[in-house]
Amino acid sequence: TTKRLSQAPPYYVTTPIFYVNAAPHLGHVHSAVIADCLYRYRTLQGLGCRFATGTDEHGLKIQQAAAAAGKDPLDFCTEVSSRFKEVFRSCSVSYTDYVRTTEDRHRRAVEHFWTVLLNNGFIYKGSYEGWYSTPDESFLTPTQVTEGTDSLGREIKVSTESGHKVEWMKEDNYLFRLSDFRTELQDWLKANPKAIQPERFYHLVLQWLENDLPDLSVSRQRSRLQWGIPVPRDPEQTIYVWLDALVNYLTVVGYPEKHSQWWSGVHHVVGKDILKFHAIYWPAFLLAAGLPLPQAIYVHSHWTVQGKKMSKSLGNVIDPLERSHTFTVDGLRYFLLRQGVPDTDCDYDDDKVVKLCNSELADSLGGLLNRCTAPSLNPEQVYPQFCDTSFPKVSEGLSGRAVLEDHKMVRAVSELPAVVMENFENLHVYKALEAISRCVRLTNGFIQRHAPWKLNCSEPKDRLWHDTILHVSMECLRVYGILLQPVVPGLADKILSRLGVRPGERSWDHALDFLSKHEGRDCPYEGRALGADTGVLFNRLERN
Ligand code: ME8
């Protein structure tokens, strides 16, 4: 059931690049942790992988934020960008590339990209008149604008989608022939039903594409916006921040000279708020530039706090650094990926983190590790022997001590890697974790059912059965440890090290080699000494 991917193109995964006008919050870390999980998962499958994140540093709102802080814009960007780096590092986000849109390599990539679009006839000079939202850096059609009030109660126009204030704007600038691409985009999506995951968002984009696409303004007058990349050969205009920002994905892999190999394997992780930019504008730009389209766009929903989207402007942001200290990095990552359902928004609550981590990480998973390795049950501290007469295959008749329930568990664990793989690949990481968690419960039930602590190990038959129970449980735990590496790398390492599983024995393929003795093959771990006892797997969290 598991595909061999060694012939597949290299895997390149990206996060959005984040605006530096606000400090990193839990929502940003959520995107980064999803991308990190995909990156680690593909790496385990033995693929060459690359993982990029970074910061989006141009545009009016950043220019304004720097001015408000009384700082030079570049210094301001450098400061905030390094905070993003620091937060990602401390949340075990193992990016291989970090890009900033104020870097020279990026300016060169954007200038080149612009020139290609222009030479291919997709950019023309025109004039734009309409609504513009600075916080969203977005042009809006009249149907996307509604009545609202500002903080002083005055009537203003706001964006229906974001609620941000919009202004009427009229200026000469360059337009991109977005309208030319509607059919091509529809054809692309129809031919690639997995291009946007989860499915719900794929249908949403197809629905958007049922309407005409107006041409898109892709520059701003320099007099309005100085903090950005000038249009090549027209210094009176600045390139629109979204065009500038999207090109970051190409910059990372060496566009325009040497991007082609990595570009063929690009996968974007994005929040649903920026789906239109990634699923419509970006593919249209790429088609116009004659470049391949992304392999997949993975979309996730938002964290809310008491029902409201977490955002700096609402002042309800959760600080990921502080929470990673309180709940540990693995606790926080596990919560984000186990509770963060991509299709719908989820409400963040500290109590939920405590409950989930205590029940699934401390009690269930930690309890299982402890049961298999505690000196009271495993005095010799080894990976014990498997005895096939006490645990015969179902096909040989259930004459041993194993019962039907045990065989059901073995089957569930052997099917687990395929289930996890499928759910990782359609971004239902929570379902993968749910399946792992269910199997952990089955294994705990298995030990409970056979109560090895009640066996008299001076009886040779009981001793064999005792060791078999532990062997089967450890094999389960070894599989869980391997499959959990992309999500909770620290805990997974602790489990595998304690079981004596070496670094070279932790790839995806090793999870497919579950309970090999049961299949009549050798087990490389049998009889091996366990690794050092480094204490409790996950300390129970206290509620405040
Ligand atoms: O949009 N819950 O940057 P940004 C979950 N620079 N994820 C959230 C979130 C929340 N409450 N809030 C933000 C930009 N995010 C552009 C992107 S890409 C070429 C340019 C995450 O700093 C989510 O991934 O506003 C969202 O799409 C992203 O942060 C927006 O970050």
Coordinates of C-alpha atoms and ligand atoms in Angstrom, one line a residue:
T1 CA 0.0 0.0 0.0
T2 CA 2.9 2.4 0.5
K3 CA 4.2 4.1 -2.5
R4 CA 8.0 4.0 -3.1
L5 CA 8.9 7.5 -3.8
S6 CA 12.5 7.3 -4.6
Q7 CA 11.8 8.2 -8.3
A8 CA 9.7 11.2 -7.3
P9 CA 10.9 14.7 -8.0
P10 CA 12.5 16.5 -5.1
Y11 CA 10.1 17.8 -2.5
Y12 CA 10.1 21.5 -1.8
V13 CA 7.7 22.9 0.8
T14 CA 7.0 26.5 1.8
T15 CA 5.2 28.5 4.4
P16 CA 3.7 32.0 3.6
I17 CA 6.3 34.6 4.2
F18 CA 5.1 36.6 7.1
Y19 CA 4.5 40.4 7.4
V20 CA 6.9 42.0 9.7
N21 CA 4.5 44.7 10.9
A22 CA 3.5 42.4 13.8
A23 CA 5.3 40.0 16.1
P24 CA 5.0 36.2 15.5
H25 CA 1.9 34.6 17.0
L26 CA 0.5 31.2 17.4
G27 CA -1.2 31.3 13.9
H28 CA 2.2 31.9 12.2
V29 CA 3.7 29.0 14.2
H30 CA 0.8 26.8 13.2
S31 CA 1.6 27.3 9.4
A32 CA 5.3 26.7 10.1
V33 CA 4.7 23.6 12.1
I34 CA 2.4 22.1 9.4
A35 CA 5.1 22.7 6.8
D36 CA 7.7 21.3 9.1
C37 CA 5.6 18.2 9.6
L38 CA 5.3 17.7 5.9
Y39 CA 9.0 18.3 5.4
R40 CA 10.0 15.8 8.1
Y41 CA 7.6 13.3 6.8
R42 CA 9.0 13.4 3.3
T43 CA 12.5 13.3 4.6
L44 CA 11.7 10.1 6.5
Q45 CA 10.6 8.7 3.1
G46 CA 14.1 9.2 1.9
L47 CA 13.4 12.1 -0.5
G48 CA 15.7 15.0 -1.1
C49 CA 13.7 17.8 0.6
R50 CA 13.8 21.5 1.1
F51 CA 11.8 23.7 3.4
A52 CA 11.5 27.5 3.1
T53 CA 10.0 30.2 5.3
G54 CA 10.8 33.8 5.7
T55 CA 9.4 37.3 6.0
D56 CA 7.5 39.7 3.7
E57 CA 9.0 43.1 4.3
H58 CA 7.7 45.5 1.6
G59 CA 4.5 47.5 1.4
L60 CA 2.8 50.5 2.9
K61 CA 1.8 48.9 6.2
I62 CA 5.3 48.0 6.9
Q63 CA 6.5 51.4 5.9
Q64 CA 3.9 52.8 8.3
A65 CA 4.8 50.4 11.1
A66 CA 8.5 51.3 10.9
A67 CA 7.6 55.0 10.9
A68 CA 5.3 54.6 13.9
A69 CA 8.2 52.8 15.7
G70 CA 10.5 55.7 14.7
K71 CA 12.9 53.3 13.0
D72 CA 14.6 53.0 9.6
P73 CA 12.4 50.5 7.6
L74 CA 15.2 48.0 7.0
D75 CA 16.4 48.0 10.6
F76 CA 12.8 47.6 11.7
C77 CA 12.4 44.6 9.3
T78 CA 15.6 43.0 10.4
E79 CA 14.6 43.2 14.0
V80 CA 11.1 41.6 13.5
S81 CA 12.4 39.1 11.0
S82 CA 14.9 37.8 13.5
R83 CA 12.1 37.3 16.0
F84 CA 10.4 35.1 13.5
K85 CA 13.5 33.1 13.1
E86 CA 14.0 32.7 16.8
V87 CA 10.4 31.6 17.4
F88 CA 10.6 29.0 14.6
R89 CA 13.9 27.6 15.9
S90 CA 12.6 27.3 19.4
C91 CA 9.5 25.4 18.1
S92 CA 11.7 22.9 16.3
V93 CA 10.8 24.3 12.8
S94 CA 13.6 22.8 10.8
Y95 CA 13.5 25.1 7.8
T96 CA 16.4 24.7 5.3
D97 CA 16.0 28.2 3.8
Y98 CA 15.0 31.5 5.1
V99 CA 14.1 34.3 2.7
R100 CA 13.6 38.1 3.2
T101 CA 12.0 40.1 0.5
T102 CA 14.5 42.9 1.2
E103 CA 17.4 40.7 0.1
D104 CA 19.3 41.5 -3.2
R105 CA 18.8 38.0 -4.5
H106 CA 15.1 38.5 -4.2
R107 CA 15.1 41.9 -5.9
R108 CA 16.9 40.4 -8.8
A109 CA 14.4 37.5 -9.0
V110 CA 11.4 39.9 -8.9
E111 CA 12.9 42.2 -11.6
H112 CA 13.5 39.2 -13.8
F113 CA 10.1 37.8 -13.3
W114 CA 8.5 41.2 -14.0
T115 CA 10.5 41.6 -17.2
V116 CA 9.4 38.1 -18.4
L117 CA 5.7 38.9 -17.8
L118 CA 6.2 42.2 -19.6
N119 CA 8.0 40.7 -22.6
N120 CA 5.4 37.9 -22.8
G121 CA 2.8 40.6 -23.2
F122 CA 0.9 40.1 -20.0
I123 CA 1.6 43.4 -18.4
Y124 CA 0.3 46.7 -19.8
K125 CA 0.1 50.3 -18.6
G126 CA -3.4 51.4 -17.6
S127 CA -5.1 53.2 -14.9
Y128 CA -6.9 51.9 -11.9
E129 CA -9.8 53.4 -10.1
G130 CA -11.5 51.6 -7.2
W131 CA -11.4 50.5 -3.6
Y132 CA -8.1 49.6 -2.0
S133 CA -7.5 48.1 1.4
T134 CA -4.0 49.0 2.8
P135 CA -4.0 46.4 5.6
D136 CA -4.9 43.7 3.1
E137 CA -2.8 45.2 0.3
S138 CA -5.7 44.4 -1.9
F139 CA -7.8 45.9 -4.6
L140 CA -11.5 45.2 -4.2
T141 CA -14.5 45.2 -6.5
P142 CA -17.7 47.1 -5.3
T143 CA -19.3 43.8 -4.3
Q144 CA -16.4 43.2 -1.9
V145 CA -17.0 46.4 0.0
T146 CA -19.6 47.2 2.6
E147 CA -20.6 49.9 5.2
G148 CA -18.8 50.0 8.5
T149 CA -17.8 52.3 11.3
D150 CA -14.3 53.3 12.5
S151 CA -13.2 53.5 16.2
L152 CA -14.7 56.9 16.5
G153 CA -18.1 55.7 15.2
R154 CA -17.7 57.5 11.9
E155 CA -19.2 55.8 8.8
I156 CA -16.5 54.3 6.6
K157 CA -16.3 51.6 3.8
V158 CA -14.8 48.3 4.8
S159 CA -13.8 45.1 3.1
T160 CA -16.6 42.5 3.5
E161 CA -14.0 39.7 3.9
S162 CA -11.5 41.2 6.3
G163 CA -13.5 44.1 7.8
H164 CA -10.5 46.4 7.2
K165 CA -11.0 50.0 6.1
V166 CA -10.9 50.7 2.3
E167 CA -10.2 53.8 0.4
W168 CA -11.1 55.0 -3.1
M169 CA -8.0 55.2 -5.2
K170 CA -7.3 56.5 -8.6
E171 CA -3.9 56.2 -10.3
D172 CA -2.0 55.2 -13.3
N173 CA -0.2 51.9 -13.0
Y174 CA 0.6 48.6 -14.6
L175 CA -2.0 45.9 -15.0
F176 CA -1.6 42.1 -15.4
R177 CA -3.9 40.3 -17.8
L178 CA -5.4 38.0 -15.2
S179 CA -8.6 37.8 -17.3
D180 CA -6.7 35.8 -19.9
F181 CA -6.1 32.9 -17.5
R182 CA -9.5 31.8 -16.2
T183 CA -9.9 28.9 -18.6
E184 CA -6.4 27.7 -18.2
L185 CA -6.7 27.8 -14.4
Q186 CA -9.9 25.8 -14.6
D187 CA -8.3 23.3 -16.8
W188 CA -5.3 23.0 -14.5
L189 CA -7.6 22.3 -11.5
K190 CA -9.8 19.9 -13.3
A191 CA -6.8 17.9 -14.4
N192 CA -5.3 18.0 -10.9
P193 CA -8.0 17.4 -8.3
K194 CA -5.3 17.1 -5.6
A195 CA -3.7 20.5 -6.5
I196 CA -5.6 22.1 -3.6
Q197 CA -6.0 20.3 -0.3
P198 CA -8.2 19.6 1.6
E199 CA -10.9 19.1 -1.0
R200 CA -13.2 21.7 0.4
F201 CA -10.8 24.5 -0.7
Y202 CA -10.4 23.0 -4.1
H203 CA -14.1 23.3 -4.7
L204 CA -14.1 26.8 -3.3
V205 CA -11.5 27.9 -5.8
L206 CA -13.3 26.3 -8.7
Q207 CA -16.4 28.2 -7.6
W208 CA -14.5 31.5 -7.6
L209 CA -13.3 30.7 -11.1
E210 CA -16.9 30.6 -12.3
N211 CA -16.8 34.4 -12.3
D212 CA -14.8 36.6 -14.6
L213 CA -11.4 37.6 -13.4
P214 CA -10.7 41.4 -13.7
D215 CA -7.2 42.4 -14.7
L216 CA -5.0 43.0 -11.7
S217 CA -3.2 46.2 -10.8
V218 CA 0.4 45.1 -10.2
S219 CA 2.2 48.4 -9.4
R220 CA 1.6 51.5 -7.3
Q221 CA 2.8 55.1 -7.9
R222 CA 6.1 55.7 -6.2
S223 CA 4.6 58.8 -4.6
R224 CA 2.3 56.6 -2.6
L225 CA 4.6 53.7 -1.9
Q226 CA 8.4 54.0 -1.6
W227 CA 9.1 50.9 0.4
G228 CA 9.2 48.3 -2.3
I229 CA 10.9 47.2 -5.5
P230 CA 10.8 49.8 -8.3
V231 CA 9.4 48.6 -11.6
P232 CA 12.3 47.9 -14.0
R233 CA 12.9 50.9 -16.2
D234 CA 10.0 52.9 -14.6
P235 CA 11.2 54.2 -11.3
E236 CA 7.9 56.2 -10.9
Q237 CA 6.2 52.9 -10.1
T238 CA 6.7 50.4 -7.3
I239 CA 5.9 46.7 -7.8
Y240 CA 2.7 45.5 -6.0
V241 CA 3.6 43.7 -2.8
W242 CA 1.8 40.6 -3.5
L243 CA 3.6 40.0 -6.8
D244 CA 6.9 40.8 -5.0
A245 CA 6.0 38.5 -2.1
L246 CA 4.9 35.5 -4.2
V247 CA 8.1 35.4 -6.2
N248 CA 9.9 34.6 -2.9
Y249 CA 9.2 30.9 -3.6
L250 CA 11.3 31.1 -6.7
T251 CA 14.0 33.2 -5.1
V252 CA 14.7 30.5 -2.6
V253 CA 15.5 27.9 -5.3
G254 CA 17.8 30.2 -7.3
Y255 CA 15.5 31.8 -9.9
P256 CA 16.1 32.7 -12.6
E257 CA 19.3 30.6 -13.2
K258 CA 18.9 27.3 -11.4
H259 CA 15.4 26.9 -10.0
S260 CA 14.1 24.2 -12.4
Q261 CA 14.9 21.1 -10.4
W262 CA 13.4 22.1 -7.1
W263 CA 10.6 24.1 -8.7
S264 CA 9.2 20.9 -10.1
G265 CA 8.5 19.7 -6.6
V266 CA 7.0 22.8 -5.0
H267 CA 4.2 22.6 -2.4
H268 CA 2.8 25.6 -0.6
V269 CA 1.3 25.7 2.9
V270 CA -1.1 28.7 3.3
G271 CA -3.8 30.0 5.6
K272 CA -7.3 30.2 4.0
D273 CA -7.1 34.0 4.2
I274 CA -4.5 34.1 1.3
L275 CA -5.9 31.3 -0.8
K276 CA -7.0 33.6 -3.6
F277 CA -3.4 34.9 -4.0
H278 CA -2.0 31.4 -4.1
A279 CA -4.6 29.5 -6.0
I280 CA -5.5 32.2 -8.6
Y281 CA -3.0 35.1 -8.9
W282 CA 0.1 33.0 -8.4
P283 CA -0.7 30.2 -10.8
A284 CA -1.7 32.9 -13.4
F285 CA 1.6 34.7 -12.9
L286 CA 3.5 31.4 -13.3
L287 CA 1.5 30.5 -16.5
A288 CA 2.3 34.0 -17.8
A289 CA 6.0 33.4 -17.0
G290 CA 6.0 30.0 -18.6
L291 CA 6.8 28.2 -15.4
P292 CA 5.3 25.0 -14.0
L293 CA 2.5 25.2 -11.5
P294 CA 2.8 24.1 -7.8
Q295 CA 2.3 20.4 -7.1
A296 CA -0.1 21.2 -4.3
I297 CA -1.4 24.1 -2.2
Y298 CA -2.2 22.9 1.3
V299 CA -4.7 25.2 3.0
H300 CA -5.5 25.5 6.7
S301 CA -8.1 27.4 8.7
H302 CA -7.6 29.8 11.5
W303 CA -7.2 29.8 15.3
T304 CA -9.7 31.9 17.0
V305 CA -9.8 33.1 20.6
Q306 CA -13.2 33.1 22.1
G307 CA -14.6 32.9 18.6
K308 CA -12.6 35.8 17.1
K309 CA -9.7 35.4 14.7
M310 CA -6.4 35.7 16.4
S311 CA -4.8 38.9 15.1
K312 CA -2.7 41.7 16.2
S313 CA -5.3 44.3 15.4
L314 CA -7.8 42.6 17.8
G315 CA -5.1 42.3 20.5
N316 CA -6.0 38.7 21.2
V317 CA -2.8 37.0 20.0
I318 CA -1.3 33.9 21.8
D319 CA 2.4 34.1 22.2
P320 CA 4.0 30.9 20.9
L321 CA 7.2 31.3 22.8
E322 CA 5.6 31.6 26.1
R323 CA 3.2 28.6 25.4
S324 CA 6.1 26.5 24.2
H325 CA 7.8 27.0 27.6
T326 CA 4.6 26.2 29.5
F327 CA 3.5 23.2 27.5
T328 CA 6.9 22.2 26.0
V329 CA 7.6 22.5 22.3
D330 CA 6.3 19.0 21.6
G331 CA 3.2 19.5 23.7
L332 CA 2.4 22.7 21.7
R333 CA 3.1 21.1 18.4
Y334 CA 1.0 18.1 19.2
F335 CA -1.9 20.3 20.2
L336 CA -1.7 22.4 17.1
L337 CA -1.6 19.4 14.8
R338 CA -4.0 17.2 16.7
Q339 CA -6.7 19.9 17.3
G340 CA -6.1 22.1 14.2
V341 CA -8.6 20.9 11.8
P342 CA -7.8 22.4 8.4
D343 CA -11.3 22.6 7.1
T344 CA -12.8 24.8 9.9
D345 CA -11.6 27.3 12.4
C346 CA -10.7 26.1 15.9
D347 CA -10.9 28.0 19.1
Y348 CA -7.7 28.1 21.2
D349 CA -7.9 27.5 24.9
D350 CA -5.1 26.7 27.3
D351 CA -7.3 24.2 29.1
K352 CA -7.7 22.1 26.0
V353 CA -3.9 21.9 25.6
V354 CA -3.5 20.7 29.1
K355 CA -6.2 18.1 28.8
L356 CA -5.1 16.7 25.4
C357 CA -1.4 16.5 26.3
N358 CA -2.1 14.9 29.7
S359 CA -4.4 12.2 28.3
E360 CA -2.6 11.4 25.0
L361 CA 1.0 12.2 25.6
A362 CA 1.5 11.7 29.4
D363 CA -0.9 9.0 30.3
S364 CA -1.4 7.0 27.1
L365 CA 1.9 7.2 25.2
G366 CA 4.1 7.8 28.3
G367 CA 2.2 5.0 30.1
L368 CA 2.9 2.6 27.3
L369 CA 6.6 3.4 27.2
N370 CA 6.8 3.1 30.9
R371 CA 5.0 -0.3 31.0
C372 CA 7.4 -1.8 28.3
T373 CA 10.6 -0.5 29.8
A374 CA 10.1 -0.2 33.5
P375 CA 12.7 -2.4 35.4
S376 CA 9.9 -4.1 37.3
L377 CA 8.6 -5.7 34.1
N378 CA 11.8 -5.6 32.1
P379 CA 14.5 -6.3 34.7
E380 CA 17.1 -7.2 32.0
Q381 CA 16.4 -4.0 30.1
V382 CA 16.3 -5.7 26.7
Y383 CA 14.1 -5.8 23.6
P384 CA 12.6 -9.2 24.5
Q385 CA 12.2 -12.4 22.5
F386 CA 9.1 -13.1 20.5
C387 CA 7.7 -16.6 20.8
D388 CA 5.6 -17.7 17.9
T389 CA 3.9 -20.6 19.6
S390 CA 2.3 -18.3 22.2
F391 CA 1.4 -15.8 19.4
P392 CA 0.7 -17.8 16.3
K393 CA -0.7 -16.3 13.1
V394 CA -4.4 -16.3 12.6
S395 CA -4.0 -18.6 9.6
E396 CA -2.4 -21.2 11.9
G397 CA -5.4 -21.2 14.2
L398 CA -5.6 -19.4 17.5
S399 CA -4.1 -22.1 19.6
G400 CA -1.6 -19.9 21.4
R401 CA -2.3 -17.4 24.2
A402 CA -3.1 -14.6 21.9
V403 CA -6.8 -13.8 21.4
L404 CA -8.7 -12.4 18.5
E405 CA -8.5 -8.9 20.0
D406 CA -4.7 -9.1 19.9
H407 CA -4.8 -10.0 16.2
K408 CA -7.1 -7.1 15.5
M409 CA -4.5 -4.8 17.2
V410 CA -1.7 -6.2 15.2
R411 CA -3.6 -5.6 12.0
A412 CA -4.5 -2.1 12.9
V413 CA -0.8 -1.3 13.6
S414 CA 0.4 -2.9 10.4
E415 CA -2.1 -0.7 8.5
L416 CA -1.2 2.4 10.4
P417 CA 1.6 3.7 8.2
A418 CA -0.6 3.8 5.2
V419 CA -3.4 5.5 7.1
V420 CA -0.9 8.1 8.5
M421 CA 0.6 8.6 5.0
E422 CA -2.8 9.2 3.4
N423 CA -3.8 11.7 6.0
F424 CA -0.5 13.6 6.0
E425 CA -0.8 13.9 2.3
N426 CA -4.3 15.5 2.3
L427 CA -3.4 17.7 5.3
H428 CA -5.6 15.8 7.7
V429 CA -2.8 15.5 10.1
Y430 CA -5.3 15.4 13.0
K431 CA -6.8 12.2 11.5
A432 CA -3.3 10.7 11.3
L433 CA -2.8 11.5 15.0
E434 CA -6.2 10.3 15.9
A435 CA -5.4 6.9 14.3
I436 CA -2.1 6.7 16.1
S437 CA -3.7 7.6 19.4
R438 CA -6.4 4.9 18.8
C439 CA -3.6 2.3 18.3
V440 CA -1.8 3.4 21.4
R441 CA -5.0 2.8 23.3
L442 CA -5.3 -0.6 21.7
T443 CA -1.7 -1.5 22.8
N444 CA -2.3 -0.3 26.3
G445 CA -5.5 -2.5 26.3
F446 CA -3.4 -5.4 25.1
I447 CA -1.0 -5.1 28.0
Q448 CA -3.8 -4.6 30.5
R449 CA -5.7 -7.7 29.1
H450 CA -2.7 -10.0 29.5
A451 CA -1.3 -8.4 32.7
P452 CA 2.3 -9.7 32.3
W453 CA 3.0 -8.6 35.8
K454 CA 0.8 -11.4 37.0
L455 CA 2.9 -14.1 35.2
N456 CA 5.3 -16.3 37.0
C457 CA 8.5 -15.9 35.1
S458 CA 10.2 -18.8 36.7
E459 CA 7.8 -21.0 34.6
P460 CA 9.5 -21.2 31.2
K461 CA 6.2 -21.0 29.3
D462 CA 5.0 -18.0 31.2
R463 CA 8.4 -16.4 30.7
L464 CA 8.1 -16.8 27.0
W465 CA 4.6 -15.4 27.0
H466 CA 5.6 -12.5 29.2
D467 CA 8.5 -11.6 26.8
T468 CA 6.2 -12.0 23.8
I469 CA 3.7 -9.5 25.3
L470 CA 6.5 -7.0 25.8
H471 CA 8.0 -7.7 22.4
V472 CA 4.7 -7.1 20.6
S473 CA 4.1 -3.9 22.7
M474 CA 7.6 -2.6 21.9
E475 CA 7.1 -3.3 18.2
C476 CA 3.9 -1.2 18.4
L477 CA 5.7 1.6 20.2
R478 CA 8.5 1.5 17.8
V479 CA 6.1 2.1 14.9
Y480 CA 4.4 4.9 16.8
G481 CA 7.8 6.5 17.5
I482 CA 8.7 6.5 13.9
L483 CA 5.4 7.8 12.7
L484 CA 5.3 10.5 15.3
Q485 CA 8.7 12.0 14.3
P486 CA 7.3 14.6 12.0
V487 CA 4.9 15.9 14.7
V488 CA 6.7 15.6 18.0
P489 CA 10.4 15.1 17.1
G490 CA 11.6 15.4 20.7
L491 CA 9.2 12.8 22.2
A492 CA 9.7 10.5 19.2
D493 CA 13.4 10.6 19.7
K494 CA 13.0 9.8 23.4
I495 CA 10.8 6.8 22.7
L496 CA 13.1 5.4 20.0
S497 CA 16.3 6.0 21.9
R498 CA 14.8 4.3 25.0
L499 CA 13.8 1.3 22.8
G500 CA 17.4 1.1 21.5
V501 CA 16.4 2.0 18.0
R502 CA 19.4 3.6 16.2
P503 CA 19.3 6.7 14.1
G504 CA 19.6 4.7 10.9
E505 CA 16.6 2.6 11.8
R506 CA 14.0 5.4 12.0
S507 CA 13.0 5.9 8.3
W508 CA 9.4 5.4 7.0
D509 CA 10.4 2.0 5.7
H510 CA 11.3 0.8 9.2
A511 CA 7.7 1.4 10.3
L512 CA 6.6 -0.9 7.5
D513 CA 8.7 -3.7 9.0
F514 CA 6.4 -4.2 12.0
L515 CA 6.5 -7.4 14.0
S516 CA 8.7 -9.2 11.5
K517 CA 8.9 -12.3 13.7
H518 CA 5.2 -12.7 13.3
E519 CA 5.8 -13.0 9.5
G520 CA 8.6 -15.5 10.1
R521 CA 11.4 -13.0 9.4
D522 CA 14.2 -12.0 11.7
C523 CA 13.8 -9.0 14.1
P524 CA 17.0 -6.9 14.3
Y525 CA 16.0 -5.5 17.7
E526 CA 15.3 -8.8 19.5
G527 CA 17.7 -9.3 22.4
R528 CA 19.2 -5.9 22.0
A529 CA 19.9 -3.8 25.1
L530 CA 17.5 -0.9 25.7
G531 CA 18.8 2.7 25.6
A532 CA 19.3 4.7 28.8
D533 CA 16.4 5.6 30.9
T534 CA 15.9 9.3 30.6
G535 CA 12.9 9.5 32.8
V536 CA 9.2 10.2 32.3
L537 CA 8.3 10.7 28.6
F538 CA 6.0 13.7 29.2
N539 CA 5.4 15.3 32.5
R540 CA 1.7 15.9 33.3
L541 CA 0.8 19.6 32.8
E542 CA -0.8 21.5 35.6
R543 CA -3.8 23.7 35.1
N544 CA -3.4 27.3 36.1
Ligands
ME8_1 O1 -0.5 37.2 4.6 N1 -4.6 31.0 12.6 O2 1.3 37.4 5.9 P1 0.7 37.4 7.4 C1 -3.8 30.2 11.8 N2 2.8 38.3 3.9 N3 -2.9 30.8 11.0 C2 -2.8 32.1 10.9 C3 -3.5 32.9 11.7 C4 -4.5 32.3 12.6 N4 -5.3 33.0 13.4 N5 -3.2 34.2 11.5 C5 -2.2 34.1 10.5 C6 0.7 37.4 4.7 N6 -2.0 32.9 10.2 C7 1.6 37.6 3.5 C8 1.8 36.3 2.9 S1 3.0 34.7 1.0 C9 3.7 35.0 -0.5 C10 2.7 36.4 1.6 C11 -1.0 32.4 9.2 O3 1.9 37.7 8.3 C12 -1.7 31.8 8.0 O4 -0.8 30.9 7.3 O5 -0.5 38.1 7.5 C13 -1.9 33.0 7.2 O6 -2.1 32.7 5.8 C14 -0.5 33.7 7.4 O7 -0.2 33.5 8.8 C15 -0.6 35.2 7.1 O8 0.5 35.8 7.6

